[in-house]
Tab-separated table of C-alpha atoms in Angstrom:
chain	number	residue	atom	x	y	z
A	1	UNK	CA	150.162	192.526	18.329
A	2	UNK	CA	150.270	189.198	20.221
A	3	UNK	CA	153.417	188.881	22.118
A	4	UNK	CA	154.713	184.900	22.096
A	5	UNK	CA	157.124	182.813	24.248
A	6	UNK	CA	157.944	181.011	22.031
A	7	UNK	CA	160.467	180.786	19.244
A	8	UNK	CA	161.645	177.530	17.002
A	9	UNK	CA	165.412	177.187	18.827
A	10	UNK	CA	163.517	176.650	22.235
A	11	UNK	CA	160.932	174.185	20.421
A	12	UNK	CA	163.767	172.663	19.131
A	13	UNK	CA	165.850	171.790	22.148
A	14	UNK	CA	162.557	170.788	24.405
A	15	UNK	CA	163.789	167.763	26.272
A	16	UNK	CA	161.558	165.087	27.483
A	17	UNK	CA	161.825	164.307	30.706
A	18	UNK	CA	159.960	161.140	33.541
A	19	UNK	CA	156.446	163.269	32.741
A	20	UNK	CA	154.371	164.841	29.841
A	21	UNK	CA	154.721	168.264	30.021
A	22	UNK	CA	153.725	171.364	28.206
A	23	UNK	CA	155.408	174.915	27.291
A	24	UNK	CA	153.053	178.076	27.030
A	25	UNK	CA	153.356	179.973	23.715
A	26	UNK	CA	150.730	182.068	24.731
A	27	UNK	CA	146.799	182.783	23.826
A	28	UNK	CA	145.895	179.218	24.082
A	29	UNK	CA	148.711	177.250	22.372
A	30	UNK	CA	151.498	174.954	23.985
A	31	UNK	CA	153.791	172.981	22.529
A	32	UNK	CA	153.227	168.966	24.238
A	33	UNK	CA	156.142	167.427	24.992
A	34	UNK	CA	155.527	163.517	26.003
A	35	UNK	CA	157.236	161.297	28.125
A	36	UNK	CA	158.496	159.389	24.803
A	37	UNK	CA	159.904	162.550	22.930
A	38	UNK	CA	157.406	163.045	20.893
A	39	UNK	CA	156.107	166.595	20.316
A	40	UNK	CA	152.856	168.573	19.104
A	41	UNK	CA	151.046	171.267	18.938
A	42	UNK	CA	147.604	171.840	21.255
A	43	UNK	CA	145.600	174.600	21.550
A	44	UNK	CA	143.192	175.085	24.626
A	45	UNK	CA	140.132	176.769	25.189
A	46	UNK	CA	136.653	177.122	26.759
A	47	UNK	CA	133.626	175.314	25.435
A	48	UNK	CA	130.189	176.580	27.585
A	49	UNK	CA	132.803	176.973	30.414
A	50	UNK	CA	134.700	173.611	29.997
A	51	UNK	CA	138.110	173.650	29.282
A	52	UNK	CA	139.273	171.628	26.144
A	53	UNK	CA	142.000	170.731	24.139
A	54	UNK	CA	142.530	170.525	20.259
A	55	UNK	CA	145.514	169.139	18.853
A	56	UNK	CA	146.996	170.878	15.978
A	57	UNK	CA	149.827	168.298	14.608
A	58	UNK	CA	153.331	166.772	15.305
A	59	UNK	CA	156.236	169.169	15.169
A	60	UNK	CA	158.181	169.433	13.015
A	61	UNK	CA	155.509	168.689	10.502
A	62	UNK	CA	153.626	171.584	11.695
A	63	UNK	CA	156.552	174.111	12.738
A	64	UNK	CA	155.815	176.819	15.089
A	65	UNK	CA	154.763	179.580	12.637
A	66	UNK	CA	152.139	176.880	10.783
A	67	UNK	CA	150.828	176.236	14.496
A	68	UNK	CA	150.143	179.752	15.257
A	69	UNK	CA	148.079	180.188	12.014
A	70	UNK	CA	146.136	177.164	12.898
A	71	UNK	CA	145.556	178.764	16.812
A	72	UNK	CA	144.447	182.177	15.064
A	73	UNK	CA	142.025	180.180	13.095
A	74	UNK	CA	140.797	177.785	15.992
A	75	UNK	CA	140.934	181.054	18.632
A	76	UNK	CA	138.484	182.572	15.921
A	77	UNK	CA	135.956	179.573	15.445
A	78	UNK	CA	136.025	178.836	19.292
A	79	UNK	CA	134.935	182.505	20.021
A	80	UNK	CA	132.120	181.744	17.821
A	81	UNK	CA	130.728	178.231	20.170
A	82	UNK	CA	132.215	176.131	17.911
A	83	UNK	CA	133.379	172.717	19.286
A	84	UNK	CA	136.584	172.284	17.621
A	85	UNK	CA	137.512	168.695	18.420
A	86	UNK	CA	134.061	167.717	16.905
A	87	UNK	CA	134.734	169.417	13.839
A	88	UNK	CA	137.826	168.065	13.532
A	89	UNK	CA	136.220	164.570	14.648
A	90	UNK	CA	133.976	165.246	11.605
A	91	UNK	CA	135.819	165.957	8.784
A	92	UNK	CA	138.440	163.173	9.432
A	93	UNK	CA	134.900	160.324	8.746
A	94	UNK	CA	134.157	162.792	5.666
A	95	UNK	CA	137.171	161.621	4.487
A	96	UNK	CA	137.023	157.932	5.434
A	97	UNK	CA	137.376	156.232	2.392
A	98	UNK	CA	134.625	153.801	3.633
A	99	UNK	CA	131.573	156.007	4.188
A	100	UNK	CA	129.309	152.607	4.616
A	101	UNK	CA	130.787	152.151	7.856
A	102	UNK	CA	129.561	155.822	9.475
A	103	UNK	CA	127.873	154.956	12.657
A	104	UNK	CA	124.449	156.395	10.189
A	105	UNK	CA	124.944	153.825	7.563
A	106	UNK	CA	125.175	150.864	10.357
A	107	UNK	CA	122.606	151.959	12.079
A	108	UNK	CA	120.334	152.371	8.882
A	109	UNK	CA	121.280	148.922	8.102
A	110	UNK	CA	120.898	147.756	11.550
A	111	UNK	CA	116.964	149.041	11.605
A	112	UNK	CA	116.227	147.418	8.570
A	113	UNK	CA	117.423	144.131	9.492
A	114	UNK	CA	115.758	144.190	12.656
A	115	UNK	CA	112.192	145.843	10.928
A	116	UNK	CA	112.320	142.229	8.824
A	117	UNK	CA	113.665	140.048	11.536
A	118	UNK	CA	110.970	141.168	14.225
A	119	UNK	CA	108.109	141.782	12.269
A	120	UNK	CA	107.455	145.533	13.214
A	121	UNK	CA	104.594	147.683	12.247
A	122	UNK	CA	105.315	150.628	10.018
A	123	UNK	CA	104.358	152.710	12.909
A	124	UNK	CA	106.859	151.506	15.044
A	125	UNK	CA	109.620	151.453	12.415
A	126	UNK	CA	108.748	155.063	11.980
A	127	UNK	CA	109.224	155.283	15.496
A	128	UNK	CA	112.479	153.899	15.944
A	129	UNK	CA	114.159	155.925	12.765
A	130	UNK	CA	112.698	159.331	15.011
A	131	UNK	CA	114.268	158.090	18.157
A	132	UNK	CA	117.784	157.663	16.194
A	133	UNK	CA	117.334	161.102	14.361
A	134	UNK	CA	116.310	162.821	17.798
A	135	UNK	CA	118.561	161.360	20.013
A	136	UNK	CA	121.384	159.900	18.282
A	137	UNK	CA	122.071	161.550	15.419
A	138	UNK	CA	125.236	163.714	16.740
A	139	UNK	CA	126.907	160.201	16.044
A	140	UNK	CA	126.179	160.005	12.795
A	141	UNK	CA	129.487	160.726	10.540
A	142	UNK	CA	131.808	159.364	12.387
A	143	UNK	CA	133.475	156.206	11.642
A	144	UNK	CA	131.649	152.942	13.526
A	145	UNK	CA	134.565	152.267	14.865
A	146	UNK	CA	135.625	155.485	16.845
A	147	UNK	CA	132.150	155.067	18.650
A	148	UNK	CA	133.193	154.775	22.299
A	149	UNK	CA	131.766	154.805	25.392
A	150	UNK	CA	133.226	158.134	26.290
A	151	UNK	CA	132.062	159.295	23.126
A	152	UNK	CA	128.612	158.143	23.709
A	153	UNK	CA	128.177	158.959	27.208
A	154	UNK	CA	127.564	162.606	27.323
A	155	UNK	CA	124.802	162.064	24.787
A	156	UNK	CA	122.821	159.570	26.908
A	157	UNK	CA	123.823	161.541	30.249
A	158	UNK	CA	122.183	164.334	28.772
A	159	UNK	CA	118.442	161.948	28.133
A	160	UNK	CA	119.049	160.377	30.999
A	161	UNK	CA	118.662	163.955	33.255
A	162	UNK	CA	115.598	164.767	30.436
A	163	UNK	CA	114.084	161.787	30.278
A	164	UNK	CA	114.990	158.511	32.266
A	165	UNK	CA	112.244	156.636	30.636
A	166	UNK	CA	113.562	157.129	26.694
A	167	UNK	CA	117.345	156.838	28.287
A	168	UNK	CA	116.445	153.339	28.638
A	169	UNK	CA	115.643	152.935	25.233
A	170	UNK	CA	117.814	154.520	22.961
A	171	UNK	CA	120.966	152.999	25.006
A	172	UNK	CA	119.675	149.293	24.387
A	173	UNK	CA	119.071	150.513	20.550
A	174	UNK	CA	122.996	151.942	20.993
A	175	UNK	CA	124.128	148.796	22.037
A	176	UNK	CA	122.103	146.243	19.627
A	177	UNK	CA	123.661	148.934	16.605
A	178	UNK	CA	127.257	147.996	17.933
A	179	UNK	CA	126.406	144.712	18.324
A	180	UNK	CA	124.941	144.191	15.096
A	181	UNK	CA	128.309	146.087	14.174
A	182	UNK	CA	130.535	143.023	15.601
A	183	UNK	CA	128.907	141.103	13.978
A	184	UNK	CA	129.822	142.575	10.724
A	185	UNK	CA	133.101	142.808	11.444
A	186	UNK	CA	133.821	146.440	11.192
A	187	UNK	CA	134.620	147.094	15.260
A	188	UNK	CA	136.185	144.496	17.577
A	189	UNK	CA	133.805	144.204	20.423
A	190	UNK	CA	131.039	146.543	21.288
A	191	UNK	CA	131.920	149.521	23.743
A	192	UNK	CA	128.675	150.113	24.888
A	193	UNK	CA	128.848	148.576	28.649
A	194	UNK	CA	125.616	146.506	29.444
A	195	UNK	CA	123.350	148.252	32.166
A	196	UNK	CA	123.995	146.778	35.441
A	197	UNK	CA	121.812	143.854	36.482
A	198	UNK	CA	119.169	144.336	39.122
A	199	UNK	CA	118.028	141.648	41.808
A	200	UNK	CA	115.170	139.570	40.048
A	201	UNK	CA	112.021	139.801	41.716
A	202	UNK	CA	108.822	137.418	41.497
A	203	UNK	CA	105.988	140.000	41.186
A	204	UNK	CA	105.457	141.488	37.805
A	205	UNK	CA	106.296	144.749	36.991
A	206	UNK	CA	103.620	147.605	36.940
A	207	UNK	CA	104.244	151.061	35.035
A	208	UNK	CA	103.395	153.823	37.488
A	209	UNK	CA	100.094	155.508	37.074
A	210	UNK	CA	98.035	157.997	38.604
A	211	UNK	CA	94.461	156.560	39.512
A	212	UNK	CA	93.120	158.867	41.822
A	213	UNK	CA	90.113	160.899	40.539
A	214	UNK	CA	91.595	164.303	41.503
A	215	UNK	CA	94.913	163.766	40.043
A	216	UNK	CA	93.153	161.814	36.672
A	217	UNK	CA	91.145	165.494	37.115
A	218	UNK	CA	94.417	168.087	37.355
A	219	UNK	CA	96.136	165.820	34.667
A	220	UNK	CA	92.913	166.339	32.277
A	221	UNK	CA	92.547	169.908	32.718
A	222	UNK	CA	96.723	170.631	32.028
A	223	UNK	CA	95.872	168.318	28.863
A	224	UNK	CA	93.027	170.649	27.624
A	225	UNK	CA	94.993	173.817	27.969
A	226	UNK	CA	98.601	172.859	26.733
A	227	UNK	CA	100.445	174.096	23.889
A	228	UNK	CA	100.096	170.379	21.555
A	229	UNK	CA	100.317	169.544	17.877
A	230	UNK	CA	97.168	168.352	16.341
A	231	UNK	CA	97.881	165.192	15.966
A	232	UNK	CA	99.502	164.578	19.652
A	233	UNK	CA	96.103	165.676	20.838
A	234	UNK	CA	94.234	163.629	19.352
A	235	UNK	CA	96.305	160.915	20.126
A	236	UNK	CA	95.944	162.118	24.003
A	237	UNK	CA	91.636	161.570	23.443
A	238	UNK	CA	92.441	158.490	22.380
A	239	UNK	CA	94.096	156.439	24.866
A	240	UNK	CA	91.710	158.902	27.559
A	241	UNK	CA	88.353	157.308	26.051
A	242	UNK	CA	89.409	154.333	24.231
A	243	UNK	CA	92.214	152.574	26.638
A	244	UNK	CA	94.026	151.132	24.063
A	245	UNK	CA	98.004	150.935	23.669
A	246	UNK	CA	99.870	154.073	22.376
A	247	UNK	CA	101.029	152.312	19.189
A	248	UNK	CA	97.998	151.399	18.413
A	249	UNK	CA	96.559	154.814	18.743
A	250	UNK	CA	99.060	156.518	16.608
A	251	UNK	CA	98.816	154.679	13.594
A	252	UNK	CA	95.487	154.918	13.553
A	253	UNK	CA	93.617	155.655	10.539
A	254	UNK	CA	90.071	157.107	9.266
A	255	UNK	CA	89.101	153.624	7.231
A	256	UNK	CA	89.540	151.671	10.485
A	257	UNK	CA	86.556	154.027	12.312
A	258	UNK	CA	82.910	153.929	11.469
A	259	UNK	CA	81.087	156.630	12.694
A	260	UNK	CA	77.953	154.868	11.683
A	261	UNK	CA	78.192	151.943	14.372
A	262	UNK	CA	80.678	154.140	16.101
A	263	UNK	CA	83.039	151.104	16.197
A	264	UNK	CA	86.981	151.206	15.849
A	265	UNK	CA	88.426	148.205	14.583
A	266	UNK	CA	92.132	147.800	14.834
A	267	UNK	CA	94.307	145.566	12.848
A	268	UNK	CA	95.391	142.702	14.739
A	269	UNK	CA	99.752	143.084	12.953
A	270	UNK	CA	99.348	146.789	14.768
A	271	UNK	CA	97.961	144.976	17.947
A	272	UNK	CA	100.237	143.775	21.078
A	273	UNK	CA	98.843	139.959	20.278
A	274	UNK	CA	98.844	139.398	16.643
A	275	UNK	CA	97.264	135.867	16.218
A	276	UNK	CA	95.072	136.515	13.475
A	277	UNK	CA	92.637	134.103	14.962
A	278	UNK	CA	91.525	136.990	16.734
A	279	UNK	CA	90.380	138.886	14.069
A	280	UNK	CA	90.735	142.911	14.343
A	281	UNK	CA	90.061	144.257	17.521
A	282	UNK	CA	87.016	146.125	17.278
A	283	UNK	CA	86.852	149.220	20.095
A	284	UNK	CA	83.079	150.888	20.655
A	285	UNK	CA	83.437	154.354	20.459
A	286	UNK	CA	81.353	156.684	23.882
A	287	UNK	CA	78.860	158.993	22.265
A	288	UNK	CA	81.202	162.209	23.067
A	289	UNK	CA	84.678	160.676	21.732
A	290	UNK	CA	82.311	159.541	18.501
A	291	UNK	CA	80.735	163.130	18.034
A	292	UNK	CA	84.572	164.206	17.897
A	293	UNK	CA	85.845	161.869	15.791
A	294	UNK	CA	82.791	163.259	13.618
A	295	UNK	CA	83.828	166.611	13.972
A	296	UNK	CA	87.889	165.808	13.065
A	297	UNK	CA	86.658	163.826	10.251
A	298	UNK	CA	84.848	167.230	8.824
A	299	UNK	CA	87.955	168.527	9.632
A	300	UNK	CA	90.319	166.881	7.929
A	301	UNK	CA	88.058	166.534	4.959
A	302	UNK	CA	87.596	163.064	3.114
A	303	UNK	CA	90.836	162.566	1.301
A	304	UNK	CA	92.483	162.468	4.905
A	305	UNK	CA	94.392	159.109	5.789
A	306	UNK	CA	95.670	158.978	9.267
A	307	UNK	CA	93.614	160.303	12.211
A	308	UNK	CA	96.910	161.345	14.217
A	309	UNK	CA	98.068	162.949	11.402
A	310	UNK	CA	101.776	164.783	12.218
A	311	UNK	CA	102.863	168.336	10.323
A	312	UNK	CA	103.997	166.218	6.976
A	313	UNK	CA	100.861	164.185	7.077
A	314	UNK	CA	102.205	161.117	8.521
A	315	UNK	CA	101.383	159.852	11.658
A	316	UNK	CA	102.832	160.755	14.635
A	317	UNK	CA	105.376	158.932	16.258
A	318	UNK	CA	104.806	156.973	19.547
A	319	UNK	CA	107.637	159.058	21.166
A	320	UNK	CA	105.480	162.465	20.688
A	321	UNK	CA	102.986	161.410	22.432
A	322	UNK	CA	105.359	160.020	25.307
A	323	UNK	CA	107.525	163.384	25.383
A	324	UNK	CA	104.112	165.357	25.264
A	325	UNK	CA	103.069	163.561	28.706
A	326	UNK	CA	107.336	163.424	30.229
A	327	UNK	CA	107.273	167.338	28.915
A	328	UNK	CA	104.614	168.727	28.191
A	329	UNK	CA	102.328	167.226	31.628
A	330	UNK	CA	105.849	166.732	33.871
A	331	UNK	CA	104.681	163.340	34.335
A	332	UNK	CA	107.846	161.356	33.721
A	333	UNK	CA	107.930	158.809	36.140
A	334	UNK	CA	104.175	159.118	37.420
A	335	UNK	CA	102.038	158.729	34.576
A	336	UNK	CA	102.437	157.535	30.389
A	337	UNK	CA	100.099	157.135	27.611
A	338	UNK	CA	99.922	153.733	28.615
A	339	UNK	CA	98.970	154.909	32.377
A	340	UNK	CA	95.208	155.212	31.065
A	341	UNK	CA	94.994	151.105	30.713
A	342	UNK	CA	95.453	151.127	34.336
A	343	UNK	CA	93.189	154.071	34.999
A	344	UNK	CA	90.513	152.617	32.805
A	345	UNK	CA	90.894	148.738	34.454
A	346	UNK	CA	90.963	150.372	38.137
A	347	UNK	CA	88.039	152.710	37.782
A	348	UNK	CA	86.231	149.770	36.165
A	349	UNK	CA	86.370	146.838	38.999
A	350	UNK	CA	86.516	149.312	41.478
A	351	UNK	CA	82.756	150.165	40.046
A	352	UNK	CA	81.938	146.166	39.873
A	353	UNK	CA	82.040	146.195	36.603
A	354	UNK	CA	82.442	142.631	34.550
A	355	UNK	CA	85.605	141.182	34.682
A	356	UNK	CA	85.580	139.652	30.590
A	357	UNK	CA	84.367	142.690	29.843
A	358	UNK	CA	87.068	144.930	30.905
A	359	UNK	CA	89.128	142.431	30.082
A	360	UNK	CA	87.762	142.138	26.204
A	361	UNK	CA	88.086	145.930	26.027
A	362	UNK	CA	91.751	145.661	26.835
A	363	UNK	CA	92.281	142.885	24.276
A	364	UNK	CA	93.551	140.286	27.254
A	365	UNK	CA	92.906	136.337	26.562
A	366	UNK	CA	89.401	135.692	28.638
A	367	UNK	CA	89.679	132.079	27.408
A	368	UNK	CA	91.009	130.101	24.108
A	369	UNK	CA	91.304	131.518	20.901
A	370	UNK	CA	87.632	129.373	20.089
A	371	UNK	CA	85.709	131.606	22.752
A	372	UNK	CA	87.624	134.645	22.279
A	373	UNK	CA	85.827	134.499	18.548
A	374	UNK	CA	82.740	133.412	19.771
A	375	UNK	CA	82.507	135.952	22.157
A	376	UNK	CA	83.194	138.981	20.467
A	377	UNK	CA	79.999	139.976	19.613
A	378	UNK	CA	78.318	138.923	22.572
A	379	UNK	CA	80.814	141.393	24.524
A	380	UNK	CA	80.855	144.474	22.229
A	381	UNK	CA	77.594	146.059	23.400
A	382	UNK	CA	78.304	145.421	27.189
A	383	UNK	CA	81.622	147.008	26.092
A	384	UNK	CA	79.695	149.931	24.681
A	385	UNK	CA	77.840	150.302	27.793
A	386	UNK	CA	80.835	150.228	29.782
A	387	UNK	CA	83.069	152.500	27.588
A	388	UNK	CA	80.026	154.945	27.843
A	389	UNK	CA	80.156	154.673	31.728
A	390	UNK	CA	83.466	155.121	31.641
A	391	UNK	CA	83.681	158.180	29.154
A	392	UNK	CA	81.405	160.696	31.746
A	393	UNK	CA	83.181	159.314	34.422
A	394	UNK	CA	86.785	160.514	33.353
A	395	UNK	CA	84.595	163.749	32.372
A	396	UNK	CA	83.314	164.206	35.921
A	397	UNK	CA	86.618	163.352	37.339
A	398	UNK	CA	87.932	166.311	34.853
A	399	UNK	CA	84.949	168.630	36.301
A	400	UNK	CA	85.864	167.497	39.983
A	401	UNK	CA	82.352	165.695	40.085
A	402	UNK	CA	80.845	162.634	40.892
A	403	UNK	CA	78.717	159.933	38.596
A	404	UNK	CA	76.778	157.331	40.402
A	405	UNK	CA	77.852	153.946	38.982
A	406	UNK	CA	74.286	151.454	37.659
A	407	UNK	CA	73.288	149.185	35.825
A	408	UNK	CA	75.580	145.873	36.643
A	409	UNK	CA	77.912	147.292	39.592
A	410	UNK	CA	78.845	144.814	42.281
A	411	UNK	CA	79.677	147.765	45.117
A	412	UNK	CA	80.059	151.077	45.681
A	413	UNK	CA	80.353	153.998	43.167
A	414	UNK	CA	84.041	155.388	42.782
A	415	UNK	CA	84.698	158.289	45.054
């Protein structure tokens, strides 16, 4: 039987005094006595090796013998991992008569505001309801308005160790929620502190990527034998052979592709420029990414919709794909799906290649909208050549060889 120190005359006659102090009852519970007078109940213990506190209630609401059945029942769910003050943190917005204002609810509301606002794709709205689920979503029943910083911050301390890159992300998405928030009146101000401003500089900013043809190679290789949904590898062929942008890879779909021509033609709303002056932006397809695409197609069979399709049949988010190379490769910090524009444009003028050309394949203005349109079809079989080039030279690189660069090179072959 548990001996205590305890009883209700000494509980009683506790005194405050210039500082907060506490008296042990023993196994975890003390009796708080602050500076003011006031008294309650707490009961301490360990969380993964971190101490913690739970506060029980006020005395003499809760008297001494109610307090030690609520320590026997917190001693017994703590011993099980349980953290207590986020239960307790829990079940008080349960019972918030206004379960609009749950952090879930704003957020819900804030997404769809900003979906119509912005114009997004249905890919990326997808994409941005994932990131809240995935990294957020420990937030979601409490009350708006006990979201603090404090709150918030081991949550983003945590994706900030894993990955730096997404950190960025969901903590602007954290802050537009709380401002969007203010602006319905249900907090004050937003809590979320704004990242700390960093000397402007002149020269653009260029995301890192590896270019060299042994690490394109090693990178390649750990591709081909990791552990990878279907659709995430697919997704990964894509951007290799194609060089387009991750969200428009994802969302691709099986009545954008004809593996007749062995064209590609992306809708301009799912492209990075969306003047539909521009028309679609049609990719050629190299002769071994097309006999793939033919295989997948048998594959998948003809009802299929979506090429990148995830486990529920939708398509995979853009954040799989960008945890698959962070996690997956190790590459966070050195190389992203996007990385492959870069490798793709490098390779290319390094091999004398055309500038419009390149260019064209990367969907980047090579003059007004008038010869963008007339050009299109002029370009798309010296992009076919090119993308064919390119295709066995990423293959070589993969194989650790070398391919000799013809037809209209300026210099040297890449080494």
């Amino acid at each position: 039987m548990a001996r205590h120190l305890l009883d209700a005359k000494t509980v009683e006659k506790a005194k405050p005094k210039a500082g907060a102090y506490r008296l042990a009852d023993g196994e975890g519970l003390f009796l708080f006595v602050a500076a003011s007078g006031v008294k309650s109940w707490q009961f301490r213990y360990r969380l993964t090796g971190k101490p913690q506190t739970l506060t029980i209630g006020k005395w003499p609401v809760v008297s001494l013998a109610d307090a030690r059945k609520h320590a026997d029942d917190a001693r017994r769910r703590a011993g099980s991992g349980e953290n207590l003050t986020q239960t307790k943190r829990l079940r008080k917005a349960q019972r918030s008569a206004d379960a609009s204002a749950t952090f879930e609810a704003v957020a819900g509301k804030w997404a769809k505001r900003e979906a119509r606002r912005n114009e997004w794709t249905e890919d990326y709205v997808h994409e941005v309801h994932a990131s809240l689920a995935n990294h957020l979503s420990a937030l979601n029943a409490l009350p708006i308005a006990e979201i603090t910083a404090k709150l918030a911050a081991p949550h983003l301390r945590k994706l900030e160790a894993a990955a730096p890159d997404m950190h960025s992300k969901v903590r602007q998405r954290l802050r537009s929620i709380m401002d969007f928030a203010v602006e319905e009146g249900l907090v004050g101000t937003n809590p979320i502190p704004a990242p700390r401003r960093r000397k402007r500089v002149s020269e653009r900013k260029h995301l890192a990527a590896v270019v060299g043809r042994e690490g394109v190679g090693e990178i390649l290789r750990a591709a081909a034998k990791a552990e990878v949904g279907r659709g995430v590898r697919r997704a990964h062929q894509l951007l290799v052979f194609t060089a387009q942008r991750v969200g428009e890879v994802v969302g691709a779909r099986w009545d954008e592709i004809d593996l007749r021509t062995g064209t590609w033609s992306i809708p301009r709303e799912r492209m990075k420029r969306k003047d539909s002056e521009r028309g679609p932006h049609v990719v050629p397809l190299p002769p071994r990414l097309l006999a793939t695409l033919r295989a997948w197609r048998d594959e998948d069979g003809e009802g299929a919709i979506h090429v990148c399709p995830s486990r529920t049949g939708e398509p995979i988010t853009r954040e799989a794909v960008e945890k698959f190379y962070r996690r997956g490769l190790a590459l966070s910090g050195r190389h992203s799906p996007h990385s492959w524009r870069t490798v793709f444009s490098t390779w290319s003028n390094d091999a004398g290649k055309e500038w419009d050309v390149i260019e064209a394949q990367l969907d980047h203005d090579v003059g007004g909208k008038v010869k963008v349109a007339y050009d299109r079809g002029k370009r798309l079989d010296r992009r076919a050549e090119l993308m064919a080039w390119y295709e066995e030279t990423v293959h070589a690189a993969r194989e650790g060889a070398v391919v000799i660069a013809l037809g209209r090179s300026r210099s040297s072959p890449i080494r």
